[in-house]
Amino acid sequence: MAYKEELIQFNIENNTTDCVINVPLFSQSAPSINATTKYQWQIVLADLLCGCWSIIINSQTYFINFDGTLIGLQNGFNNLGFGFACTTTIGGNTFLYTLDNTNIYGAIQTCYCITTSTTTTTTTIAPTTTTTTTIAPTTTTTTTTTTIAPTTTTTTTAAPTTTTTTTTTTTAAPTTTTTTTTTTTAAPTTSTTTTTTTAPPTTSTTTTTTTIPLANVNISNTFFAGTIDDVQVNGVSITGATFPLPIGNGTIGTTNQIGTFSIEVFYSGVSLNSHIDCTDSNSVTSCTNMIGAGSVTFTSQVVNTSVDVNILSADSNC
C-alpha cells in the first residue's frame, strides 16, 4: 500500500495597519512581528521616478533600487532583509514607515545612485621648439602640484593636571666677630688683630603637590537622525569624549569645572522634533526641545566629582 505525504505552506497576513505584511506561518525572526518602535519618512512621489534611493540602517548606508513606483520602493526596502515597509497618507502627505524593535534606522536620501563613468583622455604632443637667447639669462618656471592627504585627527585624553610648587628659603647665619687685643709693655707699640667668621647660608626646600579634581560627563545619542557635536561646561569643552557622536552611540568625557555652571550642548542634522535632557550632580533633570542644528544651554547646573552628569538626546518634544 502506498502513502502520499504533502507539505502545506501557510502565510499569516497581518493587515491591522494600512498595508499588508505576509509572514510565513512558523517564522519567529521577522523584526516587524509585534514591534512597537515606528520609523517614518515623508516622501515626494515625484522622487520615485529615479528608482535609486539610499537609507542608513545601524549606522551603515544601504541602496534601494526599484522600478520607480511606490510598490517598487516598498519591495526594494523589504529586499534589504531588515523589516517590512508600509505607506500611509497624513494631511495629503505620503509617508513610508516600518515597525522594528531590533534595528536602528536613519535618514533616507532620494535619487542617490551609484554610477560608474569612464573618461578617455587623448593628448597630442606638439613639435618641440628650442629658442636660444644670449641677451638675457634663461628663466625657468617650475609648477608643483601638491595633493593634500586627508587630515587625521587624534584625540588624546589628558590625565588629571598635577601642579608642583617649590619654595626655597635662604636664612643667613649670624656673623660672629672676635677681637683679640695684645699689649706689649716693652715698647709703646700696640698691635690689634681682628678675626671675622661667616657661617654658610642655610637652604630649606618645601615641595607641595596639588591634584585637580575631575568630574565625569556621560552622553547618549538616541536621536532619530542627528549628531551631538560638543559639550561645554562653563564655556570649556569636556575632554576624553568622542565627537561628533552618531545616533545609537554613547561616550564619556571629563571636566575640571567643578561647581555650579551653565552646560551647553551642540547638535546638528536633527530632522524631526526632538529634545535633550541634562541631569546634574544633584540629580535634577532639565529638558529643552530642539530641531535642526545649533545648541541648547542648561543654566545653574551642579557639577561635582561624586555624581556623574548625564546628557540624553531623544526623539519628540519634552
XYZ file of C-alpha atoms in Angstrom:
318
model
C 0.000 0.000 0.000
C 1.410 3.449 -0.943
C 1.145 6.630 1.221
C 1.157 10.175 -0.120
C 2.596 12.982 2.027
C 2.201 16.682 1.202
C 3.933 19.734 2.853
C 1.379 22.535 3.174
C 2.751 26.131 3.485
C 0.581 28.758 5.182
C 1.116 32.529 5.313
C -0.217 34.795 8.075
C -1.483 38.099 6.661
C -1.181 41.000 9.131
C -3.334 43.874 7.814
C -4.094 45.635 11.100
C -2.201 48.606 9.682
C -2.825 50.226 6.294
C -0.527 47.801 4.459
C -0.335 44.031 4.226
C 2.623 42.040 5.667
C 2.854 38.369 4.641
C 4.847 36.320 7.153
C 5.458 32.518 6.899
C 3.366 30.614 9.450
C 6.255 29.330 11.596
C 8.535 32.380 11.248
C 9.725 33.903 14.530
C 12.522 36.142 13.288
C 10.714 38.854 11.293
C 11.590 42.185 13.016
C 8.135 43.704 12.328
C 6.210 40.991 14.230
C 4.771 42.579 17.413
C 7.218 45.526 17.058
C 6.288 48.799 18.796
C 9.068 51.126 17.583
C 7.966 53.045 14.483
C 10.334 54.752 11.990
C 8.662 57.096 9.459
C 9.885 59.190 6.484
C 7.916 61.741 4.412
C 8.406 61.139 0.661
C 7.724 63.095 -2.522
C 6.087 60.911 -5.180
C 7.969 62.705 -7.980
C 11.280 61.458 -6.497
C 10.208 57.838 -7.132
C 10.983 58.164 -10.858
C 14.776 57.997 -10.413
C 14.449 54.482 -8.936
C 17.519 54.597 -6.714
C 17.456 55.744 -3.058
C 19.662 55.157 -0.012
C 18.890 54.604 3.692
C 21.014 54.454 6.893
C 20.385 51.303 8.978
C 22.511 50.589 12.078
C 24.873 53.454 11.049
C 25.515 51.814 7.609
C 24.338 53.101 4.183
C 22.248 50.698 2.038
C 20.995 51.316 -1.529
C 17.376 50.706 -2.627
C 16.951 50.058 -6.368
C 13.347 49.799 -7.625
C 11.100 50.317 -10.696
C 10.087 53.932 -9.942
C 6.748 53.087 -8.275
C 5.594 53.267 -4.664
C 5.042 49.481 -4.560
C 8.517 49.010 -6.068
C 10.011 51.207 -3.306
C 8.320 49.032 -0.646
C 9.609 45.839 -2.282
C 13.136 47.278 -2.582
C 13.053 48.208 1.125
C 11.863 44.704 2.054
C 14.622 43.087 -0.053
C 17.234 44.655 2.275
C 16.281 41.947 4.793
C 15.691 44.172 7.853
C 11.962 44.994 8.223
C 8.716 45.391 6.253
C 7.888 48.739 4.623
C 4.425 50.282 4.728
C 2.952 53.572 3.449
C 0.342 55.947 4.817
C -1.135 59.338 3.898
C -1.448 62.070 6.543
C -2.844 65.507 5.684
C -2.231 64.940 1.969
C 1.432 63.922 2.553
C 2.755 60.416 1.815
C 4.909 58.643 4.414
C 6.966 55.433 4.278
C 7.295 53.655 7.646
C 8.340 50.412 9.304
C 7.894 48.822 12.743
C 11.122 47.371 14.153
C 12.388 46.864 17.730
C 15.670 45.290 16.546
C 17.334 47.698 14.080
C 18.015 51.471 14.227
C 17.038 53.462 11.097
C 18.399 56.820 9.969
C 17.705 59.264 7.138
C 16.583 58.363 3.579
C 18.252 60.140 0.632
C 16.291 60.202 -2.640
C 17.831 59.776 -6.073
C 21.118 58.610 -4.562
C 22.614 56.300 -7.204
C 25.960 54.565 -7.658
C 27.248 55.394 -11.153
C 30.406 54.356 -12.946
C 31.911 56.609 -15.603
C 34.881 56.082 -17.901
C 36.904 59.064 -19.083
C 39.238 58.767 -22.084
C 41.904 61.473 -22.476
C 43.823 61.930 -25.732
C 46.997 64.024 -25.626
C 48.603 65.336 -28.840
C 52.269 66.260 -28.440
C 53.138 69.430 -30.338
C 56.523 69.768 -32.131
C 59.363 70.804 -29.850
C 60.723 74.310 -30.434
C 64.088 75.318 -28.959
C 64.967 79.031 -28.745
C 68.394 80.212 -27.559
C 68.709 83.830 -26.411
C 72.128 85.162 -25.430
C 70.969 88.676 -24.453
C 69.148 87.845 -21.185
C 69.619 84.882 -18.833
C 67.199 81.987 -19.222
C 64.324 81.919 -16.691
C 62.884 78.528 -15.755
C 59.433 78.310 -14.118
C 58.555 75.130 -12.250
C 54.942 74.424 -11.274
C 54.475 71.987 -8.403
C 51.061 70.468 -7.645
C 50.652 69.117 -4.134
C 47.745 66.869 -3.226
C 46.893 67.207 0.427
C 46.118 63.865 2.039
C 43.011 63.563 4.247
C 43.514 65.047 7.667
C 43.711 62.563 10.526
C 42.585 63.834 13.910
C 43.840 62.097 17.046
C 42.029 62.720 20.316
C 44.197 62.337 23.439
C 42.623 62.179 26.876
C 44.784 64.170 29.290
C 45.464 62.770 32.754
C 44.475 64.905 35.767
C 46.649 68.010 35.991
C 49.240 67.987 38.798
C 50.770 71.294 39.957
C 54.087 71.211 41.898
C 55.190 74.303 43.843
C 58.783 74.511 45.175
C 59.594 77.171 47.759
C 63.271 77.865 48.640
C 64.075 79.852 51.784
C 67.631 81.015 52.465
C 68.440 82.002 56.031
C 71.799 83.690 56.623
C 73.601 82.661 59.811
C 74.576 85.477 62.188
C 78.013 86.988 61.737
C 80.462 86.353 64.607
C 83.290 88.862 65.187
C 86.165 88.050 67.548
C 88.586 90.819 68.582
C 91.913 89.993 70.232
C 93.952 92.857 71.746
C 97.606 92.305 72.627
C 99.513 94.958 74.660
C 103.322 94.938 74.783
C 104.893 96.921 77.620
C 108.437 96.636 76.314
C 107.736 99.275 73.693
C 104.923 101.775 73.241
C 103.674 99.754 70.263
C 100.099 98.349 70.324
C 99.093 95.540 67.903
C 95.378 94.722 67.222
C 94.252 91.566 65.368
C 90.600 91.202 64.180
C 89.179 87.777 63.088
C 85.719 87.531 61.284
C 83.941 84.151 60.816
C 80.875 83.872 58.486
C 78.779 80.681 58.568
C 77.480 79.300 55.201
C 73.764 80.079 54.327
C 71.105 77.503 55.263
C 68.832 76.294 52.403
C 65.318 74.880 53.080
C 63.216 73.283 50.252
C 59.430 72.673 50.546
C 57.521 70.723 47.795
C 53.701 70.949 47.540
C 51.718 68.687 45.138
C 48.112 69.628 44.185
C 45.801 67.281 42.175
C 42.972 68.983 40.249
C 39.685 67.019 40.644
C 37.755 65.911 37.526
C 34.002 65.244 37.110
C 32.521 62.686 34.653
C 30.001 63.692 31.921
C 28.058 60.844 30.211
C 26.448 61.498 26.776
C 23.943 59.211 24.938
C 22.566 59.930 21.412
C 19.158 58.313 20.721
C 18.028 60.852 18.102
C 16.051 59.522 15.106
C 18.647 61.361 12.992
C 21.376 63.804 14.045
C 24.685 64.060 15.926
C 25.964 65.520 19.224
C 28.964 67.699 18.256
C 30.310 69.080 21.570
C 29.518 69.624 25.275
C 30.906 72.616 27.192
C 30.872 73.270 30.957
C 31.332 76.957 31.861
C 32.431 77.570 28.244
C 35.162 74.865 28.374
C 34.799 71.717 26.205
C 34.927 68.398 28.048
C 37.920 66.148 27.323
C 38.150 62.456 26.512
C 34.765 62.232 24.698
C 34.277 61.219 21.021
C 32.660 63.915 18.796
C 30.686 64.082 16.615
C 28.631 61.360 18.370
C 26.314 59.480 15.894
C 22.879 58.039 16.697
C 22.766 54.883 18.784
C 26.106 55.623 20.500
C 27.380 56.928 23.838
C 30.624 58.458 25.155
C 32.143 59.637 28.464
C 34.228 62.781 28.999
C 35.618 64.709 31.983
C 35.708 68.359 33.091
C 37.734 70.283 35.673
C 34.979 72.906 36.030
C 33.691 71.924 39.500
C 30.828 73.982 40.940
C 27.556 75.489 39.615
C 27.829 76.465 35.948
C 25.989 76.533 32.608
C 26.219 73.400 30.416
C 25.881 73.910 26.617
C 25.178 71.003 24.209
C 25.899 71.438 20.448
C 23.989 69.363 17.822
C 23.386 69.142 14.042
C 21.377 67.218 11.438
C 18.267 66.739 13.649
C 15.409 66.205 11.135
C 12.439 65.716 13.500
C 11.165 67.473 16.647
C 13.456 66.226 19.417
C 14.684 67.119 22.903
C 17.802 66.979 25.113
C 17.764 66.114 28.843
C 20.511 67.230 31.285
C 20.700 65.660 34.780
C 23.269 67.390 37.041
C 25.193 66.027 40.060
C 22.240 66.925 42.324
C 20.050 64.525 40.203
C 17.989 67.480 38.905
C 16.805 66.933 35.300
C 16.158 69.770 32.810
C 14.676 69.325 29.278
C 14.810 71.554 26.154
C 13.098 70.987 22.766
C 15.096 71.477 19.540
C 15.397 70.639 15.800
C 17.906 71.278 13.023
C 21.361 72.457 14.140
C 22.608 74.665 16.965
C 22.993 74.393 20.737
C 20.911 74.331 23.936
C 22.080 75.772 27.297
C 21.169 74.497 30.767
C 21.873 77.098 33.488
C 22.706 76.632 37.203
C 23.861 73.016 36.782
C 25.718 71.464 39.751
C 28.917 69.616 38.712
C 30.949 67.597 41.228
C 33.157 64.507 41.426
C 30.694 62.405 43.454
C 27.790 62.028 40.951
C 28.160 61.942 37.134
C 26.400 64.498 34.899
C 24.169 62.727 32.304
C 23.100 64.158 28.897
C 20.488 62.288 26.780
C 19.158 63.203 23.319
C 15.887 61.647 22.121
C 13.015 61.975 19.605
C 9.792 64.017 20.160
C 9.310 67.025 22.415
C 9.775 67.098 26.192
